[in-house]
Amino acid sequence: MIIDIHGHTNAPPSLYAYKSGLLASRGAHGKGNPGITEEAMSNAVKNHLANNMDKVGTDIQFLSPRPFQLMHSEKPEKIVQWWVQANNDAIASSVKLAPTRYRGVAGLPQCAGVPITNTFEEIDRCMEMGFVGIMINPDPYEGSGTPSPGLGDEYWYPLYEKMVALDIPALIHSASCKDPWDTYSNYFITTETRTIISMVASQTFKAFPGLKIIVSHGGGAVPYQIGRYRAFFGRHFEGSGGFDAELKKFYFDTVLYNPEAIELLARTVGSDRCMFGTENPGTGSYKDPSSGLMLDDLKPVIEGISSLTDADKKNIFEDVPKKVFPRFKV
Amino acid sequence: MIIDIHGHTNAPPSLYAYKSGLLASRGAHGKGNPGITEEAMSNAVKNHLANNMDKVGTDIQFLSPRPFQLMHSEKPEKIVQWWVQANNDAIASSVKLAPTRYRGVAGLPQCAGVPITNTFEEIDRCMEMGFVGIMINPDPYEGSGTPSPGLGDEYWYPLYEKMVALDIPALIHSASCKDPWDTYSNYFITTETRTIISMVASQTFKAFPGLKIIVSHGGGAVPYQIGRYRAFFGRHFEGSGGFDAELKKFYFDTVLYNPEAIELLARTVGSDRCMFGTENPGTGSYKDPSSGLMLDDLKPVIEGISSLTDADKKNIFEDVPKKVFPRFKV
Amino acid sequence: MIIDIHGHTNAPPSLYAYKSGLLASRGAHGKGNPGITEEAMSNAVKNHLANNMDKVGTDIQFLSPRPFQLMHSEKPEKIVQWWVQANNDAIASSVKLAPTRYRGVAGLPQCAGVPITNTFEEIDRCMEMGFVGIMINPDPYEGSGTPSPGLGDEYWYPLYEKMVALDIPALIHSASCKDPWDTYSNYFITTETRTIISMVASQTFKAFPGLKIIVSHGGGAVPYQIGRYRAFFGRHFEGSGGFDAELKKFYFDTVLYNPEAIELLARTVGSDRCMFGTENPGTGSYKDPSSGLMLDDLKPVIEGISSLTDADKKNIFEDVPKKVFPRFKV
Amino acid sequence: MIIDIHGHTNAPPSLYAYKSGLLASRGAHGKGNPGITEEAMSNAVKNHLANNMDKVGTDIQFLSPRPFQLMHSEKPEKIVQWWVQANNDAIASSVKLAPTRYRGVAGLPQCAGVPITNTFEEIDRCMEMGFVGIMINPDPYEGSGTPSPGLGDEYWYPLYEKMVALDIPALIHSASCKDPWDTYSNYFITTETRTIISMVASQTFKAFPGLKIIVSHGGGAVPYQIGRYRAFFGRHFEGSGGFDAELKKFYFDTVLYNPEAIELLARTVGSDRCMFGTENPGTGSYKDPSSGLMLDDLKPVIEGISSLTDADKKNIFEDVPKKVFPRFKV
Amino acid sequence: MIIDIHGHTNAPPSLYAYKSGLLASRGAHGKGNPGITEEAMSNAVKNHLANNMDKVGTDIQFLSPRPFQLMHSEKPEKIVQWWVQANNDAIASSVKLAPTRYRGVAGLPQCAGVPITNTFEEIDRCMEMGFVGIMINPDPYEGSGTPSPGLGDEYWYPLYEKMVALDIPALIHSASCKDPWDTYSNYFITTETRTIISMVASQTFKAFPGLKIIVSHGGGAVPYQIGRYRAFFGRHFEGSGGFDAELKKFYFDTVLYNPEAIELLARTVGSDRCMFGTENPGTGSYKDPSSGLMLDDLKPVIEGISSLTDADKKNIFEDVPKKVFPRFKV
Amino acid sequence: MIIDIHGHTNAPPSLYAYKSGLLASRGAHGKGNPGITEEAMSNAVKNHLANNMDKVGTDIQFLSPRPFQLMHSEKPEKIVQWWVQANNDAIASSVKLAPTRYRGVAGLPQCAGVPITNTFEEIDRCMEMGFVGIMINPDPYEGSGTPSPGLGDEYWYPLYEKMVALDIPALIHSASCKDPWDTYSNYFITTETRTIISMVASQTFKAFPGLKIIVSHGGGAVPYQIGRYRAFFGRHFEGSGGFDAELKKFYFDTVLYNPEAIELLARTVGSDRCMFGTENPGTGSYKDPSSGLMLDDLKPVIEGISSLTDADKKNIFEDVPKKVFPRFKV
């Protein structure tokens, strides 16, 4: 079974037109709704199943909102809340239309500068709708200059408690990036790296042993720069296996569009910490002009990595996802 | 002939989904395009002609971008530029599809904190596409706290020079409003009032006698509060007719959804300074539960004002628009 | 009986020289006092009675501090407190000198960024001195860029509770305006409009049914732009009469210096919501060069409005003021 | 002859009421004027001559505006300009009323953040009116948190050039102080000390050998803390006499309300650098409860300092003022 | 016995290299330590005893951290804490190496914007190590533009309570100065002056009669400008002796590098409020080129002041220090 | 020949104590100097040669200042200038003491917010002293919240012109990091990644074909995340080889403390773009508890990578450094 844990909403344009209206009115028109017709939604799902799953052999894909659309740094908070709800609703619609092919991963209505508990109502609502996990934006300020508390900070503890209590994992994935000299895509990598460093430094997993954190895009820069962190943290954790032992408390997806990186990831953290993810369709939906292959068609890539055993591959494609997402029942 | 000089883009949701993407990517994906299909555009136009023009007896409507969608305060400047171009392109498409029923009024890619000359290239482009006027946002900061130079300030002079040189009028119309305690709709009124006060105080029309400024929504609060301004400015302009003489250098539209206000406007500034406008569909597209009438169906309202002569009404519906918009040829 | 509910302090220059000293010393000299001599005060009152009341036929005028002098945005708070006290004291002196001709409306020592309860001691002091109402500045930041909570926000609730408990009405009237592109006089209109919109949106009168709010200057832009608000709020209050029903929960004064506006006001909200007000002497104290009349001499203006019945006029001149200000006993 | 070089405006309260109005209107009413009656001005002068000069034996007093009233940090700049002009005009009126007893020292319309050349027009105007010097505020931000360029910075060079060209001296005297934890009176001392340190560090007198700077209030803290500056600057100026030689390039007044300090000042800088000043009436106009003497009655104090020779005293009372203020002709 | 109550750390460069590392790493390396070798420390002490104490006849010197090195305005707080601890440890080492010649005065880990109670743990630690007093920085923002609460503000009350409870005096001494137009050395004087003014204005000694505050450098500008403060505060404290009585509630050191100032100080506040201090080595360690004497060799200076009696001198050199520092036992 | 292009200053603690003093005095003491004794310097060099070069077989090491000590975000600019000069001087001393073993790479006195041309004088000075390259900090704001222009921005063009004119390469290496939720060490990686992305996006090498940029620490996250950038940039550069071709215009060092990463780097960019670097002693100077090896002992690591040919290794150890640093003559 091929489970792709990292996919995003497929929805017709009216979903995003709705966002545009919320930003224009700043909520003055009330919540309203995206006005997605059943037909449009159904077409979007059919098209997605055909082109982004069947064609590449994905059995089931976990859908979360398109992260870079989440506008967590906008005000007032209510438009962020409404917008995230609309995204989760669109995901719920997709799951309903193709219940054997999709599962939902809830976007959170995180708002810069307010308590993380403001997201709890939406988490509960999504769990009731059958979602299997959540997605955390480590920087709700979206790179606009105010520093967000690191993931190891106590700011996040109420959320971690809730995650452990409900046994739901979280995908770490930043949103847009307002730094004029950066891009959202690169900011993903920066914030993922910082998430790992912050949580290791704070020993968050000691406080929350049951916490499940999935770092997107193969863990940012960490597997490549691991020597640096081994040295930096080495002195602190010598007795217990050093930085490597700490790193293996996280989970990772395989959203890395080159085979060497996926191999390095698996070798570094072990296949029991890796899950198949493609973010298809997304940044990687690009046809390499030399090979003629889509960069996000990662199933054959992984199958072709000779250093991975069959058990490793089964871990990645099926077993780890099933273990990490206990709410996912086939 | 019934000319409605104040209408806004009719376009399918993918136009606004495009805006949503620009904000999410902050331009990292390059300009791209809204991907509006011919069919979708054609449907939008047909629907608009039927419901918002034919039904109410409008012969021709001047279309400008939906102001509250213009996001002038966003960064980087390029996404504002691209977005305004996409809006003007959508308007040009509408005009092309129904050349006897529409004319374009160009949105400007105004960007908070940069010179107004950055809008000139787009003005030229739109004039080449046959547009008949432009729309000015008096506060590109969109109420976010930094004060924008008043319309009487020299900041705007290069634009006024260009307007006079090209003989194009401008509709004053603010965009969104980020003040947490205000709404975009009310901010229209505030900024229109301030526009008049600023330009009268600065004696802008003395520097630019040929300048044509159309203040939307019946001139904000000014006609109602005119006594206040008569007193305030009285001492300065006694010799030349006082505030009333100054006020009659502006033009006004009739986007006021109650007959008493339209009557007050016409009585105050004279019908030779008024133009028919409905902003239909827009805020006024609301059916009054008592009368069962749409509030923005203003043609019968104006026709029913007994204090207006037939010449006054012809002024409003046809003659003044034709005089003010010389680029408009039937 | 002609009751003018909207007049401001008449006091000799030393009152304002005192303010000047407070600002210069920032309170370092302690409270001190304005040093108004009895003779100077008496002359000021005599002069005011003769020129601003007897000449125009006003029987009694309610005096509040000159709003634009209130300096609510200055620091430290103590100088704001002292200054407002000095104003209320000057008013109390006037009332004492002419007890049949004046009543006091208390200025509040509002200070930007501090709780509204800091004004309570002064309210109590003024009520003990026989004042009949209070004046609220909806923007103690005085247009300096930081947004003040809208009048519908819970920030104001403690004050509303106190007003209801003591049965005192409040005149809404902003102070100075530090926005470099606006004027205090125009800012009155902006803030009055926003007050109505904010309170209607928040349904403040549902929470405080006994609350009495008097919007100065004829309600800002609202009566003229009422169609816009009917449409905007229409959907929310359909069952209960729409925006018009909400608007009629406010009171208004007639400080509009043109007859058409006063007529529009009365027609829109009903004479049972209007009170005679002139702000004489003030902005309107200007002699119209064409008519030779003072713009703020509003008694003959109102008397000359043919659409108003005698009962309407009695409402405006006498009955509504008496009802709204129960502490006012002839 | 007893020349008091440090006195401030004597003017009736309407001068300060005018300031109050400028701040309230932020200039929206235009320049206007303080409306000082001839009678009021004449009374003020008579009273001042009698109580603050004749009674203490002052022959002539140099008047500058009350510094703490100068509001240099307020916006817009025009109200600062108008206010300073009104002050200088009031001084000119005093001089006209008692031409043998007064001379004017011009306040400057300094405005935080704008070039110092904006003060030149007013300097020229005052010189034409016969003023003998100017007063410089070393911190037009008035302690509000933004640092002002030190007096040694090139920001001030155009003013120094003008001073040298016109041969006019400047009294260093700060204005109000908006720091919530300081007072204007103490801030005088701080800014005077900093003026000396900044100009010594920058070697300003090397660039402008003819420049005449009079540091108010006996030079702030410098004469008392001179050892500290001798050490701090010692290494730099060893060859040329050290800090003491630098210090003796400034002039000082005797506005120190205790004899020991005046003695220390004269001993430290020499009587040829000291000028009689009382700032009477001002902070020092306080009757010492033990001695029964007014603290600012400094003539007998200086006369009683035994370490000063008669030549020293003549220096202080007459000769140095005459030398420093060449525009002063008896 | 000659007790110099105002000396600072003598320590080898590695102490300051440690600070440099904390600032570079912002604490990322953990606390670490300055790595001062015993030999280096011992050499530093030997050298200091020989050159800065024996040579000038000082029997015992009280050591506090070099104030201008304290970096109280830096972030994160932990590096300030670590750095202050390292300084106090270095002082403790010095005392241990020469227990008859030194005593410690603890630097406080004050951090801009956090409660003063965050310093208590370090105070307790130092008292356990035998320190005899503490040093307070009146401006932990170090002149960077944010105003620090005056020493009379309740912000400091918890510290005053602790000081009284433990009977420990505090030396007032600011640190670095980030104002681009000021210097740390001059800022000492400014902040000392402000400390006195703030505490007198707030009547702090009424709330804490047992509080012992030692104002460094002879009290800033106050003794010289005392007339100004006598007048300013006179009215408030007439009954109880005026400003002079208030001033005599403080203690002062003699860190004034000229005899006239020391004499003025003693005359003004009395020898029972003065303590010998040299800050040697420090700013005053400069050889006057004319006299050939070190400016901070103050013992002979004080001995040579003829207006001081032997009892006065004993007060200054020995008796007052012993009384003020009860934890100091010979 | 083993050339280590990435080493940093070896200097005694007094160098860093000097920095500490500059920060404390903010430059008030003048430039001064670190007071490094010849003996101390000589010992530091001997120790470094023995332990950090001879022991690991390095023939020659290029020394630049310790980046995280560079304090580029501090003010005033002069202390940054002085501090960088002192660092470069210390490096020049090392080179002088061991001319066959060291070469200098100049630190730049970059100051946040000022033109990059302010560094030119120091570049010239260092080139005259025989330095072979420079080091660029891509974020002189040191992560304090203000975004620095990306390396592709025209802000840097004058520097690039100079580099090309003088034929000197630059090592990209950020300094400290003031973001409270990040560390300097991790910020290196972030800024290196952003450098590559910014320059590729701006096509900087098209404008400066001869420019030589060496990205430290193996290129941040780029080689690992290359698939992401291939997709992101793919469309733009298809004709010319895509992102890979662009990436190969940069140079890289091998400061990656794990063999897999070095192998991935070389495989990705080619050995002709890689240079041996260890940053020894530095972050990597940590003994792996399992292997007992120092993490920064990279010569045997590289020698042991079987996929690298001898020619590859010679490239890395010797040939590429010699080509990139033409000023380096053995």
PDB file of C-alpha atoms in Angstrom, chain D residues 155-285:
ATOM      1  CA  TYR D 155      24.161  69.340  11.452  1.00  0.00           C
ATOM      2  CA  TRP D 156      24.702  72.685  13.174  1.00  0.00           C
ATOM      3  CA  TYR D 157      27.417  74.045  10.906  1.00  0.00           C
ATOM      4  CA  PRO D 158      25.200  76.219   8.688  1.00  0.00           C
ATOM      5  CA  LEU D 159      23.926  77.942  11.814  1.00  0.00           C
ATOM      6  CA  TYR D 160      27.441  78.476  13.129  1.00  0.00           C
ATOM      7  CA  GLU D 161      28.471  79.989   9.829  1.00  0.00           C
ATOM      8  CA  LYS D 162      25.560  82.370   9.972  1.00  0.00           C
ATOM      9  CA  MET D 163      26.290  83.288  13.591  1.00  0.00           C
ATOM     10  CA  VAL D 164      29.893  84.093  12.758  1.00  0.00           C
ATOM     11  CA  ALA D 165      28.923  86.030   9.655  1.00  0.00           C
ATOM     12  CA  LEU D 166      26.416  88.143  11.588  1.00  0.00           C
ATOM     13  CA  ASP D 167      28.549  88.208  14.743  1.00  0.00           C
ATOM     14  CA  ILE D 168      25.743  87.060  17.006  1.00  0.00           C
ATOM     15  CA  PRO D 169      26.187  84.935  20.109  1.00  0.00           C
ATOM     16  CA  ALA D 170      23.886  82.067  21.097  1.00  0.00           C
ATOM     17  CA  LEU D 171      22.562  81.085  24.474  1.00  0.00           C
ATOM     18  CA  ILE D 172      22.342  77.303  24.858  1.00  0.00           C
ATOM     19  CA  HIS D 173      19.062  76.466  26.538  1.00  0.00           C
ATOM     20  CA  SER D 174      16.895  73.386  26.104  1.00  0.00           C
ATOM     21  CA  ALA D 175      13.099  73.493  26.096  1.00  0.00           C
ATOM     22  CA  SER D 176      10.572  71.071  27.548  1.00  0.00           C
ATOM     23  CA  CYS D 177      11.390  67.459  28.409  1.00  0.00           C
ATOM     24  CA  LYS D 178       9.066  64.633  27.443  1.00  0.00           C
ATOM     25  CA  ASP D 179      11.024  61.887  29.158  1.00  0.00           C
ATOM     26  CA  PRO D 180       8.553  60.610  31.742  1.00  0.00           C
ATOM     27  CA  TRP D 181      11.326  60.186  34.310  1.00  0.00           C
ATOM     28  CA  ASP D 182      12.978  63.552  33.955  1.00  0.00           C
ATOM     29  CA  THR D 183      11.995  67.212  34.311  1.00  0.00           C
ATOM     30  CA  TYR D 184      12.634  70.092  31.961  1.00  0.00           C
ATOM     31  CA  SER D 185      14.582  71.909  34.678  1.00  0.00           C
ATOM     32  CA  ASN D 186      16.989  69.067  35.216  1.00  0.00           C
ATOM     33  CA  TYR D 187      17.197  68.443  31.507  1.00  0.00           C
ATOM     34  CA  PHE D 188      18.648  71.948  31.099  1.00  0.00           C
ATOM     35  CA  ILE D 189      21.660  70.809  33.107  1.00  0.00           C
ATOM     36  CA  THR D 190      22.007  67.536  31.193  1.00  0.00           C
ATOM     37  CA  THR D 191      21.896  69.173  27.787  1.00  0.00           C
ATOM     38  CA  GLU D 192      24.243  71.985  28.765  1.00  0.00           C
ATOM     39  CA  THR D 193      26.802  69.484  29.943  1.00  0.00           C
ATOM     40  CA  ARG D 194      26.442  67.497  26.753  1.00  0.00           C
ATOM     41  CA  THR D 195      26.793  70.607  24.636  1.00  0.00           C
ATOM     42  CA  ILE D 196      30.206  71.336  26.106  1.00  0.00           C
ATOM     43  CA  ILE D 197      31.374  67.739  25.831  1.00  0.00           C
ATOM     44  CA  SER D 198      30.187  67.411  22.245  1.00  0.00           C
ATOM     45  CA  MET D 199      31.798  70.626  21.062  1.00  0.00           C
ATOM     46  CA  VAL D 200      35.076  69.932  22.831  1.00  0.00           C
ATOM     47  CA  ALA D 201      35.197  66.415  21.407  1.00  0.00           C
ATOM     48  CA  SER D 202      34.494  67.707  17.894  1.00  0.00           C
ATOM     49  CA  GLN D 203      36.851  70.686  18.207  1.00  0.00           C
ATOM     50  CA  THR D 204      34.122  72.916  16.888  1.00  0.00           C
ATOM     51  CA  PHE D 205      35.937  76.123  17.790  1.00  0.00           C
ATOM     52  CA  LYS D 206      38.781  75.101  15.543  1.00  0.00           C
ATOM     53  CA  ALA D 207      36.364  75.117  12.619  1.00  0.00           C
ATOM     54  CA  PHE D 208      34.623  78.284  13.840  1.00  0.00           C
ATOM     55  CA  PRO D 209      37.111  80.372  15.806  1.00  0.00           C
ATOM     56  CA  GLY D 210      34.761  83.337  15.961  1.00  0.00           C
ATOM     57  CA  LEU D 211      31.806  81.367  17.284  1.00  0.00           C
ATOM     58  CA  LYS D 212      30.300  82.590  20.551  1.00  0.00           C
ATOM     59  CA  ILE D 213      28.459  80.007  22.619  1.00  0.00           C
ATOM     60  CA  ILE D 214      27.025  80.908  26.006  1.00  0.00           C
ATOM     61  CA  VAL D 215      26.206  77.905  28.144  1.00  0.00           C
ATOM     62  CA  SER D 216      23.288  78.656  30.439  1.00  0.00           C
ATOM     63  CA  HIS D 217      23.042  77.934  34.130  1.00  0.00           C
ATOM     64  CA  GLY D 218      26.730  78.062  34.779  1.00  0.00           C
ATOM     65  CA  GLY D 219      27.656  75.308  32.345  1.00  0.00           C
ATOM     66  CA  GLY D 220      25.521  72.444  33.630  1.00  0.00           C
ATOM     67  CA  ALA D 221      27.644  69.990  35.568  1.00  0.00           C
ATOM     68  CA  VAL D 222      30.956  70.786  33.962  1.00  0.00           C
ATOM     69  CA  PRO D 223      32.701  73.147  36.397  1.00  0.00           C
ATOM     70  CA  TYR D 224      31.946  70.771  39.277  1.00  0.00           C
ATOM     71  CA  GLN D 225      32.940  67.628  37.402  1.00  0.00           C
ATOM     72  CA  ILE D 226      35.876  69.259  35.625  1.00  0.00           C
ATOM     73  CA  GLY D 227      38.408  66.763  36.936  1.00  0.00           C
ATOM     74  CA  ARG D 228      36.583  63.988  35.107  1.00  0.00           C
ATOM     75  CA  TYR D 229      36.778  65.847  31.814  1.00  0.00           C
ATOM     76  CA  ARG D 230      40.368  66.891  32.374  1.00  0.00           C
ATOM     77  CA  ALA D 231      41.245  63.230  32.598  1.00  0.00           C
ATOM     78  CA  PHE D 232      38.932  62.124  29.800  1.00  0.00           C
ATOM     79  CA  PHE D 233      40.133  64.682  27.285  1.00  0.00           C
ATOM     80  CA  GLY D 234      43.576  65.215  28.702  1.00  0.00           C
ATOM     81  CA  ARG D 235      45.471  62.989  26.350  1.00  0.00           C
ATOM     82  CA  HIS D 236      44.016  64.677  23.286  1.00  0.00           C
ATOM     83  CA  PHE D 237      44.816  68.299  24.040  1.00  0.00           C
ATOM     84  CA  GLU D 238      47.915  68.126  26.154  1.00  0.00           C
ATOM     85  CA  GLY D 239      49.949  70.405  23.948  1.00  0.00           C
ATOM     86  CA  SER D 240      47.372  73.146  23.949  1.00  0.00           C
ATOM     87  CA  GLY D 241      46.378  73.401  27.566  1.00  0.00           C
ATOM     88  CA  GLY D 242      44.067  70.459  28.015  1.00  0.00           C
ATOM     89  CA  PHE D 243      40.371  70.546  28.734  1.00  0.00           C
ATOM     90  CA  ASP D 244      40.635  73.799  30.692  1.00  0.00           C
ATOM     91  CA  ALA D 245      41.846  75.642  27.631  1.00  0.00           C
ATOM     92  CA  GLU D 246      38.976  74.203  25.623  1.00  0.00           C
ATOM     93  CA  LEU D 247      36.435  75.102  28.265  1.00  0.00           C
ATOM     94  CA  LYS D 248      37.575  78.690  28.258  1.00  0.00           C
ATOM     95  CA  LYS D 249      36.401  79.026  24.667  1.00  0.00           C
ATOM     96  CA  PHE D 250      32.806  79.003  25.897  1.00  0.00           C
ATOM     97  CA  TYR D 251      30.958  81.736  27.743  1.00  0.00           C
ATOM     98  CA  PHE D 252      28.757  81.133  30.789  1.00  0.00           C
ATOM     99  CA  ASP D 253      26.029  82.921  32.669  1.00  0.00           C
ATOM    100  CA  THR D 254      25.645  83.045  36.424  1.00  0.00           C
ATOM    101  CA  VAL D 255      22.210  81.475  36.650  1.00  0.00           C
ATOM    102  CA  LEU D 256      23.278  79.408  39.644  1.00  0.00           C
ATOM    103  CA  TYR D 257      21.247  80.062  42.729  1.00  0.00           C
ATOM    104  CA  ASN D 258      23.966  79.517  45.311  1.00  0.00           C
ATOM    105  CA  PRO D 259      27.076  81.636  45.867  1.00  0.00           C
ATOM    106  CA  GLU D 260      29.496  78.708  46.164  1.00  0.00           C
ATOM    107  CA  ALA D 261      28.629  77.570  42.648  1.00  0.00           C
ATOM    108  CA  ILE D 262      29.071  81.020  41.161  1.00  0.00           C
ATOM    109  CA  GLU D 263      32.408  81.310  42.874  1.00  0.00           C
ATOM    110  CA  LEU D 264      33.461  77.892  41.578  1.00  0.00           C
ATOM    111  CA  LEU D 265      32.394  78.864  38.090  1.00  0.00           C
ATOM    112  CA  ALA D 266      34.338  82.117  38.049  1.00  0.00           C
ATOM    113  CA  ARG D 267      37.396  80.477  39.566  1.00  0.00           C
ATOM    114  CA  THR D 268      37.234  77.677  36.973  1.00  0.00           C
ATOM    115  CA  VAL D 269      36.644  79.561  33.740  1.00  0.00           C
ATOM    116  CA  GLY D 270      37.714  83.085  34.671  1.00  0.00           C
ATOM    117  CA  SER D 271      35.556  86.170  35.054  1.00  0.00           C
ATOM    118  CA  ASP D 272      36.275  87.097  31.429  1.00  0.00           C
ATOM    119  CA  ARG D 273      34.063  84.180  30.414  1.00  0.00           C
ATOM    120  CA  CYS D 274      31.180  84.915  32.777  1.00  0.00           C
ATOM    121  CA  MET D 275      28.122  87.092  32.345  1.00  0.00           C
ATOM    122  CA  PHE D 276      25.516  88.146  34.836  1.00  0.00           C
ATOM    123  CA  GLY D 277      22.248  86.254  34.361  1.00  0.00           C
ATOM    124  CA  THR D 278      19.312  85.648  36.703  1.00  0.00           C
ATOM    125  CA  GLU D 279      16.453  84.100  34.706  1.00  0.00           C
ATOM    126  CA  ASN D 280      14.306  86.365  36.887  1.00  0.00           C
ATOM    127  CA  PRO D 281      11.412  85.619  37.056  1.00  0.00           C
ATOM    128  CA  GLY D 282      11.880  81.884  36.730  1.00  0.00           C
ATOM    129  CA  THR D 283      12.751  78.736  38.611  1.00  0.00           C
ATOM    130  CA  GLY D 284      14.893  80.705  41.050  1.00  0.00           C
ATOM    131  CA  SER D 285      12.124  83.109  42.023  1.00  0.00           C
TER     132      SER D 285
END
